[in-house]
Tab-separated table of C-alpha atoms in Angstrom:
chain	number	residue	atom	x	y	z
R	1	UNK	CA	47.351	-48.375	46.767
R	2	UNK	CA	50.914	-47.674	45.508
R	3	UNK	CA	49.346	-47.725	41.842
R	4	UNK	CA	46.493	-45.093	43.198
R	5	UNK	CA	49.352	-42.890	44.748
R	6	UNK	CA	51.195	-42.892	41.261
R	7	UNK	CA	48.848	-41.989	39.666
R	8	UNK	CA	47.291	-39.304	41.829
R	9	UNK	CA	50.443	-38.054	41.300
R	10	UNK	CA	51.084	-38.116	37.583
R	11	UNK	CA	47.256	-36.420	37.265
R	12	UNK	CA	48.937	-33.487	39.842
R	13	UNK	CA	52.152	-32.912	37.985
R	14	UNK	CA	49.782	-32.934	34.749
R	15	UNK	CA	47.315	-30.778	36.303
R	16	UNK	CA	50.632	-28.434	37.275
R	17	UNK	CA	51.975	-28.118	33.718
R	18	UNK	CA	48.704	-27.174	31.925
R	19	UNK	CA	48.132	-24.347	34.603
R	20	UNK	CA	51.457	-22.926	33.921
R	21	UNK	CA	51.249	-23.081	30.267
R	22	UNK	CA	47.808	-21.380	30.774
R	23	UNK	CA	49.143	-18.878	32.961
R	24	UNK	CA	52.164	-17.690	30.500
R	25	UNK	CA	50.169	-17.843	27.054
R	26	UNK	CA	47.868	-15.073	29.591
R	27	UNK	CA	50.941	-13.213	30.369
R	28	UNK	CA	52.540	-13.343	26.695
R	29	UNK	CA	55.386	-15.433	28.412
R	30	UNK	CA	54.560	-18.618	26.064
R	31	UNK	CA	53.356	-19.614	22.616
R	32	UNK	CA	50.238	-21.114	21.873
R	33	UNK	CA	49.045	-23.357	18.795
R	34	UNK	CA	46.111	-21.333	17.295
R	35	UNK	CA	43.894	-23.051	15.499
R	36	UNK	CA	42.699	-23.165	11.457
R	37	UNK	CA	40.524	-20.037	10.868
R	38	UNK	CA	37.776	-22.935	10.015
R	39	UNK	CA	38.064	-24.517	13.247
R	40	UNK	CA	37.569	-20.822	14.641
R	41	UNK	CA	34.307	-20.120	12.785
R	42	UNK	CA	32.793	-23.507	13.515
R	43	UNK	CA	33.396	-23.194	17.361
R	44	UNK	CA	31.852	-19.295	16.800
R	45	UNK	CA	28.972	-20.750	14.937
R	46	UNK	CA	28.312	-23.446	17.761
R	47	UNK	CA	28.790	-20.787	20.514
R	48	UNK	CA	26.044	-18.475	18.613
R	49	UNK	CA	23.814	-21.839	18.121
R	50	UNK	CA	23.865	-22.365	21.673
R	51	UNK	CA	23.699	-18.873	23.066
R	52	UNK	CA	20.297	-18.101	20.957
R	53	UNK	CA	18.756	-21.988	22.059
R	54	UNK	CA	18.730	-21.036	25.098
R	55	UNK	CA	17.516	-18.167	24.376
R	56	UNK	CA	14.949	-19.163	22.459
R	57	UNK	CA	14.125	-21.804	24.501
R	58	UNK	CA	13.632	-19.331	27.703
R	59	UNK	CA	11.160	-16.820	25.971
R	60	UNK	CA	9.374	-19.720	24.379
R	61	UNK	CA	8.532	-20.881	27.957
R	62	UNK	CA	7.851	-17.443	29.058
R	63	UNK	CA	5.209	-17.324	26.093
R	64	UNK	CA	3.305	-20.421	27.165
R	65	UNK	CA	3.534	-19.955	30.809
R	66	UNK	CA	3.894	-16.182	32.254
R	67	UNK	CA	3.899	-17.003	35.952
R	68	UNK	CA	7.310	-17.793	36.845
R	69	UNK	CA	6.769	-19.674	39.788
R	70	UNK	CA	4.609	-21.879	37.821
R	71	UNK	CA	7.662	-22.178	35.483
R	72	UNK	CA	9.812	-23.119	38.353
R	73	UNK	CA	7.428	-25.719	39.622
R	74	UNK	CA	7.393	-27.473	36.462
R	75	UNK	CA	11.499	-27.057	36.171
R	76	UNK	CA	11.709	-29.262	39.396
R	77	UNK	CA	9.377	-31.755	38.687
R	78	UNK	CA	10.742	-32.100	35.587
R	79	UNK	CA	14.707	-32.321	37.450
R	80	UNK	CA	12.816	-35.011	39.362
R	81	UNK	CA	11.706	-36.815	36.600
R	82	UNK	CA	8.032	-36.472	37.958
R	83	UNK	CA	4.832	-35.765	36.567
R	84	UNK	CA	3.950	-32.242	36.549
R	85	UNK	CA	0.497	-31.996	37.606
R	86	UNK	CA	-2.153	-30.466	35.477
R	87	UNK	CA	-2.458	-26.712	35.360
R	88	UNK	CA	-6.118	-24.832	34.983
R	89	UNK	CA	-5.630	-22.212	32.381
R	90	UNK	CA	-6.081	-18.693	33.206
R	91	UNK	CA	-9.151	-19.013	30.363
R	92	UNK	CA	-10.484	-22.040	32.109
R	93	UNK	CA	-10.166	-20.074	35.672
R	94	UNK	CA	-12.115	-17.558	34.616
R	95	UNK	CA	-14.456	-19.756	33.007
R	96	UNK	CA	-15.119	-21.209	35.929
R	97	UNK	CA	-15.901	-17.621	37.881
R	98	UNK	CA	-18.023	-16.881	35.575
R	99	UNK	CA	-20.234	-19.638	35.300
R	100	UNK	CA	-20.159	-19.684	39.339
R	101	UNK	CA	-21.304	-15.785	39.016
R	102	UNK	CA	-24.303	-16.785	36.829
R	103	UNK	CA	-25.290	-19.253	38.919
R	104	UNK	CA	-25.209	-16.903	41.835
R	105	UNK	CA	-26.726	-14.152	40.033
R	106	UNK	CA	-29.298	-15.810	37.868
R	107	UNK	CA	-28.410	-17.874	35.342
R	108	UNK	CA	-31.916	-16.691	33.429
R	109	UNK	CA	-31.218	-12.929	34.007
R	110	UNK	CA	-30.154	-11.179	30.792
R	111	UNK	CA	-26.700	-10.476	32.749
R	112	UNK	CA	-26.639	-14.758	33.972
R	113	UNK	CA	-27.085	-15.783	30.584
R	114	UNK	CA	-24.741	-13.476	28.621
R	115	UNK	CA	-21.902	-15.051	31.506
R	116	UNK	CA	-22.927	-18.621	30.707
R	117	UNK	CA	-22.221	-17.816	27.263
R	118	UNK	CA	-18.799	-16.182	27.780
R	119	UNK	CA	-17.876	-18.457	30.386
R	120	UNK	CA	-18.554	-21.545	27.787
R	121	UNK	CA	-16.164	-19.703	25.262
R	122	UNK	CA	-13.543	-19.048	27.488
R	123	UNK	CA	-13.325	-22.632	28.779
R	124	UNK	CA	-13.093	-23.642	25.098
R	125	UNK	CA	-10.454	-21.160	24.499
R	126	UNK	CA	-8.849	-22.632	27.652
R	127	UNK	CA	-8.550	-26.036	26.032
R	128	UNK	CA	-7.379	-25.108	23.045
R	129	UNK	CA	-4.788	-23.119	24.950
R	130	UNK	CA	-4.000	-26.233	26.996
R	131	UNK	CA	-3.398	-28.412	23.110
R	132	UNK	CA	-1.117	-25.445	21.810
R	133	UNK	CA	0.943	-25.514	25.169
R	134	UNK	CA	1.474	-29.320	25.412
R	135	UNK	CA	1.818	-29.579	21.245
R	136	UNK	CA	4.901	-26.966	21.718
R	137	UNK	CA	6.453	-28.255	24.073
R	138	UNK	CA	6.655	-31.605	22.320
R	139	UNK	CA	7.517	-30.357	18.804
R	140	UNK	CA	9.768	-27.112	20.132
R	141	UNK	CA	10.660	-27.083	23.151
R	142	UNK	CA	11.665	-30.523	23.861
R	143	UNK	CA	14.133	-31.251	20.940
R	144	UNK	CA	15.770	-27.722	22.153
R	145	UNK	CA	16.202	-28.903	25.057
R	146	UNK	CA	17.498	-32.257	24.048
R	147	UNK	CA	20.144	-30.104	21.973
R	148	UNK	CA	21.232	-28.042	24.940
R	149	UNK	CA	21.409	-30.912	27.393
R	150	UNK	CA	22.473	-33.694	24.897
R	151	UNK	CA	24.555	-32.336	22.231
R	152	UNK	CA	26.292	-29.379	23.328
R	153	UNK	CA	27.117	-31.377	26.551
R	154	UNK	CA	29.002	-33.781	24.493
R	155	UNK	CA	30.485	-30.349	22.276
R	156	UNK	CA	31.623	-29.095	25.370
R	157	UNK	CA	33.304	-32.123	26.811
R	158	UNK	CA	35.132	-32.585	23.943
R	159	UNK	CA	36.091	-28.967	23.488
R	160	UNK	CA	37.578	-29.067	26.659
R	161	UNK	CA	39.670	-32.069	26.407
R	162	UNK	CA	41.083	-30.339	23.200
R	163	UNK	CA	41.986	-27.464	25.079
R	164	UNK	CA	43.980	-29.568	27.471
R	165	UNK	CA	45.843	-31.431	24.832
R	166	UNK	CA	46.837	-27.963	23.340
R	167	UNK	CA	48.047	-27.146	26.729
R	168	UNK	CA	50.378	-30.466	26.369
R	169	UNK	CA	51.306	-29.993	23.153
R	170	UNK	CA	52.409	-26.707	23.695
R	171	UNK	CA	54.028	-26.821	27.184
R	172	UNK	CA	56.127	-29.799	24.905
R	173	UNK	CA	57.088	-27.614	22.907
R	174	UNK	CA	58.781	-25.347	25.321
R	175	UNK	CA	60.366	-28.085	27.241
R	176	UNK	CA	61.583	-29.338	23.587
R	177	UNK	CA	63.225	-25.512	23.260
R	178	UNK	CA	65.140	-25.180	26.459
R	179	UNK	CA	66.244	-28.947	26.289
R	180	UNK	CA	69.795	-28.558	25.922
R	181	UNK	CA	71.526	-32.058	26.617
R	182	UNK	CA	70.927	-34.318	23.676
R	183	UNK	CA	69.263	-37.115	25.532
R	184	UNK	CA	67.220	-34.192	27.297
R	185	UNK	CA	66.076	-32.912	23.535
R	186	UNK	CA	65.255	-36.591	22.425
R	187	UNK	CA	62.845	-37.120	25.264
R	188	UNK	CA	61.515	-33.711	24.724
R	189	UNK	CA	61.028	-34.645	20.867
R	190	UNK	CA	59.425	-38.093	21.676
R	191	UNK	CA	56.927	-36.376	23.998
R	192	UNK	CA	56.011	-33.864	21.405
R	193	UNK	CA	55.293	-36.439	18.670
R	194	UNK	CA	53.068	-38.107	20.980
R	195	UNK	CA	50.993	-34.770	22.379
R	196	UNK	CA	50.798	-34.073	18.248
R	197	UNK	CA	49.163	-37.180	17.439
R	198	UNK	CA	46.645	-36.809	20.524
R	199	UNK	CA	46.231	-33.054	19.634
R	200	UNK	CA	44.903	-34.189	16.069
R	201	UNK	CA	43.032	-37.142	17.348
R	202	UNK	CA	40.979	-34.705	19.302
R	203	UNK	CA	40.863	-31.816	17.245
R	204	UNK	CA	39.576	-33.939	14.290
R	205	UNK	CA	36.926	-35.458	17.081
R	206	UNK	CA	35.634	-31.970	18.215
R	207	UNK	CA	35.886	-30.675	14.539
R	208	UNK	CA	33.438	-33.435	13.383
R	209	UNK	CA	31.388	-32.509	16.406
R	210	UNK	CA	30.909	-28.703	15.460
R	211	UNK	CA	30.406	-29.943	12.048
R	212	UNK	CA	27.235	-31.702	12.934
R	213	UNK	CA	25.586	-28.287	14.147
R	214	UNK	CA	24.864	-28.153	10.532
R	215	UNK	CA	22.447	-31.000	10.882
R	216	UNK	CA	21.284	-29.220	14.455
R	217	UNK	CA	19.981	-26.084	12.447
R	218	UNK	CA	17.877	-28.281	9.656
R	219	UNK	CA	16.652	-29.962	12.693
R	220	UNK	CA	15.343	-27.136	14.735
R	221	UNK	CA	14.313	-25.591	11.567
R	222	UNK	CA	11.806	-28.528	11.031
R	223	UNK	CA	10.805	-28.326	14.729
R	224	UNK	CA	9.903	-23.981	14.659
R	225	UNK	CA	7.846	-25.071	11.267
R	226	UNK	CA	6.032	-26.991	13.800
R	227	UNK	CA	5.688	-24.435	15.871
R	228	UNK	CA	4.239	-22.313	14.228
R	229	UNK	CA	1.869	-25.010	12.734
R	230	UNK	CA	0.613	-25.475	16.251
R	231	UNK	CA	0.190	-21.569	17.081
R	232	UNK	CA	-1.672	-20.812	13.745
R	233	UNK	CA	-4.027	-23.781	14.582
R	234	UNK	CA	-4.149	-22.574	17.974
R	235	UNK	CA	-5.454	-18.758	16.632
R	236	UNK	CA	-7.291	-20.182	14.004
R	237	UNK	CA	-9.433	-22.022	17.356
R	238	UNK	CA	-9.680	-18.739	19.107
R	239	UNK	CA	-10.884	-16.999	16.213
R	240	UNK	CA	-13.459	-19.430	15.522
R	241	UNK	CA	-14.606	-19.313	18.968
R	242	UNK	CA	-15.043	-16.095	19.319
R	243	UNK	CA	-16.914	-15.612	16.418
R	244	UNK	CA	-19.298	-17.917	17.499
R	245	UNK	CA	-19.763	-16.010	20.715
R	246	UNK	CA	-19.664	-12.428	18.877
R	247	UNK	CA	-22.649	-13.984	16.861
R	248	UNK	CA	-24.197	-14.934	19.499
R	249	UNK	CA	-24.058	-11.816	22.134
R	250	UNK	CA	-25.387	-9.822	19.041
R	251	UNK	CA	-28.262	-11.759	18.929
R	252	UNK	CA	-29.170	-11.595	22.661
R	253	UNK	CA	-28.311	-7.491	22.518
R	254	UNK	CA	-30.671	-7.317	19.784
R	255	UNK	CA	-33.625	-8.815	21.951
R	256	UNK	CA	-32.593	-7.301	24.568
R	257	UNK	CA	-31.734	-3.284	23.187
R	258	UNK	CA	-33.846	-3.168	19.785
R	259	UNK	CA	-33.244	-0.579	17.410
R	260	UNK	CA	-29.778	-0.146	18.321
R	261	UNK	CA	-26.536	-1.316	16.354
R	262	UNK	CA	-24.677	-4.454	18.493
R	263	UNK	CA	-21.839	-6.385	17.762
R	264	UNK	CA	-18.523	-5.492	17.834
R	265	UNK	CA	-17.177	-5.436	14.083
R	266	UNK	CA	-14.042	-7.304	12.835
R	267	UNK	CA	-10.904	-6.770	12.195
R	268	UNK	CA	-10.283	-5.579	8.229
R	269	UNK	CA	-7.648	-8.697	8.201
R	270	UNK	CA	-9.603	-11.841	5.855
R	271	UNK	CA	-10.595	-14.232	7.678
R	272	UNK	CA	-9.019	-17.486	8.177
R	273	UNK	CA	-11.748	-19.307	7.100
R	274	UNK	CA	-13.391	-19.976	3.522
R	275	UNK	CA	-16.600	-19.112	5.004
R	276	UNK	CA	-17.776	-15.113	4.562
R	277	UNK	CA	-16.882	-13.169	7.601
R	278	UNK	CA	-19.715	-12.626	10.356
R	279	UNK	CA	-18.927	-9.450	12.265
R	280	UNK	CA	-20.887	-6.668	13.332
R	281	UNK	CA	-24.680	-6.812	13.236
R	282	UNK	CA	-27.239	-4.149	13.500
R	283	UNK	CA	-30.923	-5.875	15.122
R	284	UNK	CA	-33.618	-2.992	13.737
R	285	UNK	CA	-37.113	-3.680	15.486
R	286	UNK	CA	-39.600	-5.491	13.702
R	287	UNK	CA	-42.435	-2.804	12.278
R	288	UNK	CA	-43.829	-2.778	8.168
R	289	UNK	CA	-41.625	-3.080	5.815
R	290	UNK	CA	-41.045	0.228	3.586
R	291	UNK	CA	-43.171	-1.256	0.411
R	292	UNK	CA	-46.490	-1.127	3.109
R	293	UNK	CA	-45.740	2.157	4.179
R	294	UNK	CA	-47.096	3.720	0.537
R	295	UNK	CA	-50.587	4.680	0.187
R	296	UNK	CA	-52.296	1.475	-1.300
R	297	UNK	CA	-51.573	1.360	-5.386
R	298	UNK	CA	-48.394	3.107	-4.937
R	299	UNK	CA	-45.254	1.502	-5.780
R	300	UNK	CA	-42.310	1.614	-2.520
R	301	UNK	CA	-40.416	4.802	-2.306
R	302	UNK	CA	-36.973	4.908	-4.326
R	303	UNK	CA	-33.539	5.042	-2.162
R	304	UNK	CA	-33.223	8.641	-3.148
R	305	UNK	CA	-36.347	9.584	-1.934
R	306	UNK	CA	-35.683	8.086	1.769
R	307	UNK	CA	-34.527	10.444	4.371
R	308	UNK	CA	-32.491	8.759	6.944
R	309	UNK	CA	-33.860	7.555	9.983
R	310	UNK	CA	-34.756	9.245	12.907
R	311	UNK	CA	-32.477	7.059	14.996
R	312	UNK	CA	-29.506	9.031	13.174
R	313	UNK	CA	-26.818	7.915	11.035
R	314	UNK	CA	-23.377	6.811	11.921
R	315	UNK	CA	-19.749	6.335	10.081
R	316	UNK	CA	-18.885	2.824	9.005
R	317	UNK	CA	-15.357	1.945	7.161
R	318	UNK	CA	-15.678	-0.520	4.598
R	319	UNK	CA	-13.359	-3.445	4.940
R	320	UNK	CA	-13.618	-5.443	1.582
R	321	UNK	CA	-14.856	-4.186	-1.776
R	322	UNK	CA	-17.779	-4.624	-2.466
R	323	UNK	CA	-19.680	-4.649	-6.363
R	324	UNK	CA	-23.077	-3.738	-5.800
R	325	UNK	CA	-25.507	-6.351	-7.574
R	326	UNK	CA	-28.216	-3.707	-8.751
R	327	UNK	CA	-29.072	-0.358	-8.460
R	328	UNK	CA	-30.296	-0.294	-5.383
R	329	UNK	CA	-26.866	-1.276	-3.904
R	330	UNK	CA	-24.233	0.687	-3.400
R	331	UNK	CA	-20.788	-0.386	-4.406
R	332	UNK	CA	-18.209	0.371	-1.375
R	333	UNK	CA	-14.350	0.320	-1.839
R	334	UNK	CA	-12.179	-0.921	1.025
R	335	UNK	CA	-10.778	1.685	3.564
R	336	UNK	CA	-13.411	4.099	2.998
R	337	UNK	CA	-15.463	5.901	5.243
R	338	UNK	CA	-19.897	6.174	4.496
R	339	UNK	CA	-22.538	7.469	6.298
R	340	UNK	CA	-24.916	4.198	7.015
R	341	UNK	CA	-28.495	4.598	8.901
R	342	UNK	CA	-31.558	1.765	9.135
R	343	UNK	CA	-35.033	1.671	7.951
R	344	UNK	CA	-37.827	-0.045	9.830
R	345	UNK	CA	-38.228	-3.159	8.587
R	346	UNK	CA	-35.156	-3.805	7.186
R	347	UNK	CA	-33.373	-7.246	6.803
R	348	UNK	CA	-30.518	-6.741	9.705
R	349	UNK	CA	-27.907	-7.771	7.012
R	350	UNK	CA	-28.219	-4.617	5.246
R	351	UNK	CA	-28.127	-1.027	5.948
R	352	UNK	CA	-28.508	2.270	3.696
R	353	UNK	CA	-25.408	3.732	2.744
R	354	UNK	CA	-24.555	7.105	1.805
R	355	UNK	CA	-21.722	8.446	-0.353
R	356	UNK	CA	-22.503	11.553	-1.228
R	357	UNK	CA	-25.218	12.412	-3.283
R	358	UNK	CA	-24.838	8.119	-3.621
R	359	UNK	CA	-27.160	6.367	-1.874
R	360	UNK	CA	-27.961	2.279	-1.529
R	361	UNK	CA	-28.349	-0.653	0.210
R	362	UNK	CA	-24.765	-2.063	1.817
R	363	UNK	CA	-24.117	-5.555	3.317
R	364	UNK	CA	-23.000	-5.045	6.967
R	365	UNK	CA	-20.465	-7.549	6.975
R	366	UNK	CA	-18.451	-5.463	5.126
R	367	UNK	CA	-18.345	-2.681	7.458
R	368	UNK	CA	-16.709	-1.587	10.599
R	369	UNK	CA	-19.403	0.499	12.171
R	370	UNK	CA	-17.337	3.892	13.621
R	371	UNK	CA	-19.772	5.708	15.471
């Protein structure tokens, strides 16, 4: 108990001294050991490191889940070191609304199978929302964290224990200068050799420390590279998906509205794939081709000698060039804008171009229909 009181004590007087060295350095009253200007830029550069983590870290989570009470929820599980349940997706939600509404509605209706369709997309764009979520938060989000609550903790600690030797070694010094009795200035001189040698110790500790956020940058380098690995696989999945559901909602328009242009066309960005893009599509109905339309013994009616069709004729921008194969094709350079129409019986792939006084045939993937 006696040893407990002594030292309760000795912490106090301790304690006392650093607060009053802290309090003069403040007030200009005292001197205070500054540090090598390397020392100062590593402790900057660790400050900055940890300031833009958690930065980082916080709009990363905000990116794969918006609802902030969700976010909380999953915080304090996670603080309890429980399970955080699984979340439906707000793609898999509606997924699930839709396919309810079909089934409601009529799941054979033009209207119930269009939503079975979507809804069947969306849930697969739900899942792959799900992988990209769980796949960042393993390769990003956890070793940021890990940083933040690992490292720097330790960076911190240490940090702060250098700060209080400084404190000692300093508030020794200014005992050491009003010491006046020789016996008083030996003391004082024995007290600062020993708060110098503890003042290294730890400064070369900490410095090593700081040091290592060198190794913390190539390290959260490799983890965004993942990152962003994950998110282009998780676009790439979207993409694909709804392509697949483009191509197949022009289809169904096409039975359902002939004669009209469906499809909604893609963007003039290449596509991911090394398969040729699939975008808009224009369904034409289903009457003799142009060839039967001449009188019998009559060869089929040149390109320049078709008027367009009554149906009218809209603008289309070209997205890719395009070198026409013969001279019934037109070639098309990207970014323009042509006049396209349809002729009955034409292959829906194709439509008649006009540049003018140019006419041909044009591939529609290769065009962004305007109006």
């Amino acid at each position: 108990m006696d040893f407990n009181m002594k030292k309760l004590a000795s912490d106090a007087g301790i304690f006392f001294t650093r607060a009053v060295q802290f309090t003069e350095e403040k007030f200009g009253q005292a001197e205070k050991t500054e540090l090598d200007a390397h020392f100062e830029n590593l402790l900057a550069r660790a400050d900055s490191t940890k300031n833009w983590t958690e930065r980082i870290l916080r709009q990363t989570e905000v990116l794969l889940q918006p609802n902030p009470s969700a976010r909380v929820e999953e915080f304090l599980y996670e603080k309890l070191d429980r399970k955080v349940p699984s979340r439906v997706t707000n793609g898999e939600l509606l997924a699930q609304y839709m396919a309810e509404a079909a089934s409601e509605l009529g799941p054979t209706t033009p209207y119930g199978t269009t939503l079975v369709k979507v809804s069947e997309a969306e849930k697969r764009l739900g899942a792959a929302e799900r992988d990209f979520i769980h796949a960042a938060s393993v390769s990003f989000l956890t070793p940021l964290r890990n940083f933040l609550e690992g490292d720097w903790k330790t960076i911190s600690k240490e940090r702060r224990l250098l700060q209080n030797r400084r404190l000692d070694l300093d508030a020794c010094k200014a005992r050491l200068k009003k010491a006046k009795a020789a016996e008083a200035k030996a003391s004082a001189e024995q007290e600062l050799r020993v708060a110098q040698t503890e003042f290294d110790r730890q400064a070369e500790v900490t410095r090593l420390l700081l040091e290592g956020i060198s190794s913390t940058h190539v390290n959260h380098l490799r983890c965004l590279h993942e990152f962003v690995k994950s998110q282009t696989t998780y676009y790439a999945q979207c993409y694909r998906h709804m392509l697949d559901l483009q191509k197949q909602l022009g289809s169904a328009q096409g039975a359902i509205f002939p004669g009209t242009f469906v499809g909604t066309p893609e963007p003039a960005s290449p596509p991911l794939s090394s398969t040729s893009p699939t975008t808009a599509a224009a369904t034409m109905p289903v009457v003799p081709a142009v060839a039967s339309l001449a009188p019998p013994g009559e060869a089929a009616l040149c390109l320049e000698e078709v008027a367009p069709s009554t149906s009218g004729t809209r603008k289309a921008r070209v997205l890719y060039d395009y070198e026409a194969a013969d001279s019934s094709e037109l070639a098309l350079l990207a970014d323009e804008l042509i006049t396209v129409y349809s002729l009955p019986g034409m292959d829906p792939d194709w439509l008649i171009g006009e540049r003018g006084n140019k006419k041909g045939k044009v591939p529609v993937t290769y065009l962004e229909l305007l109006s």
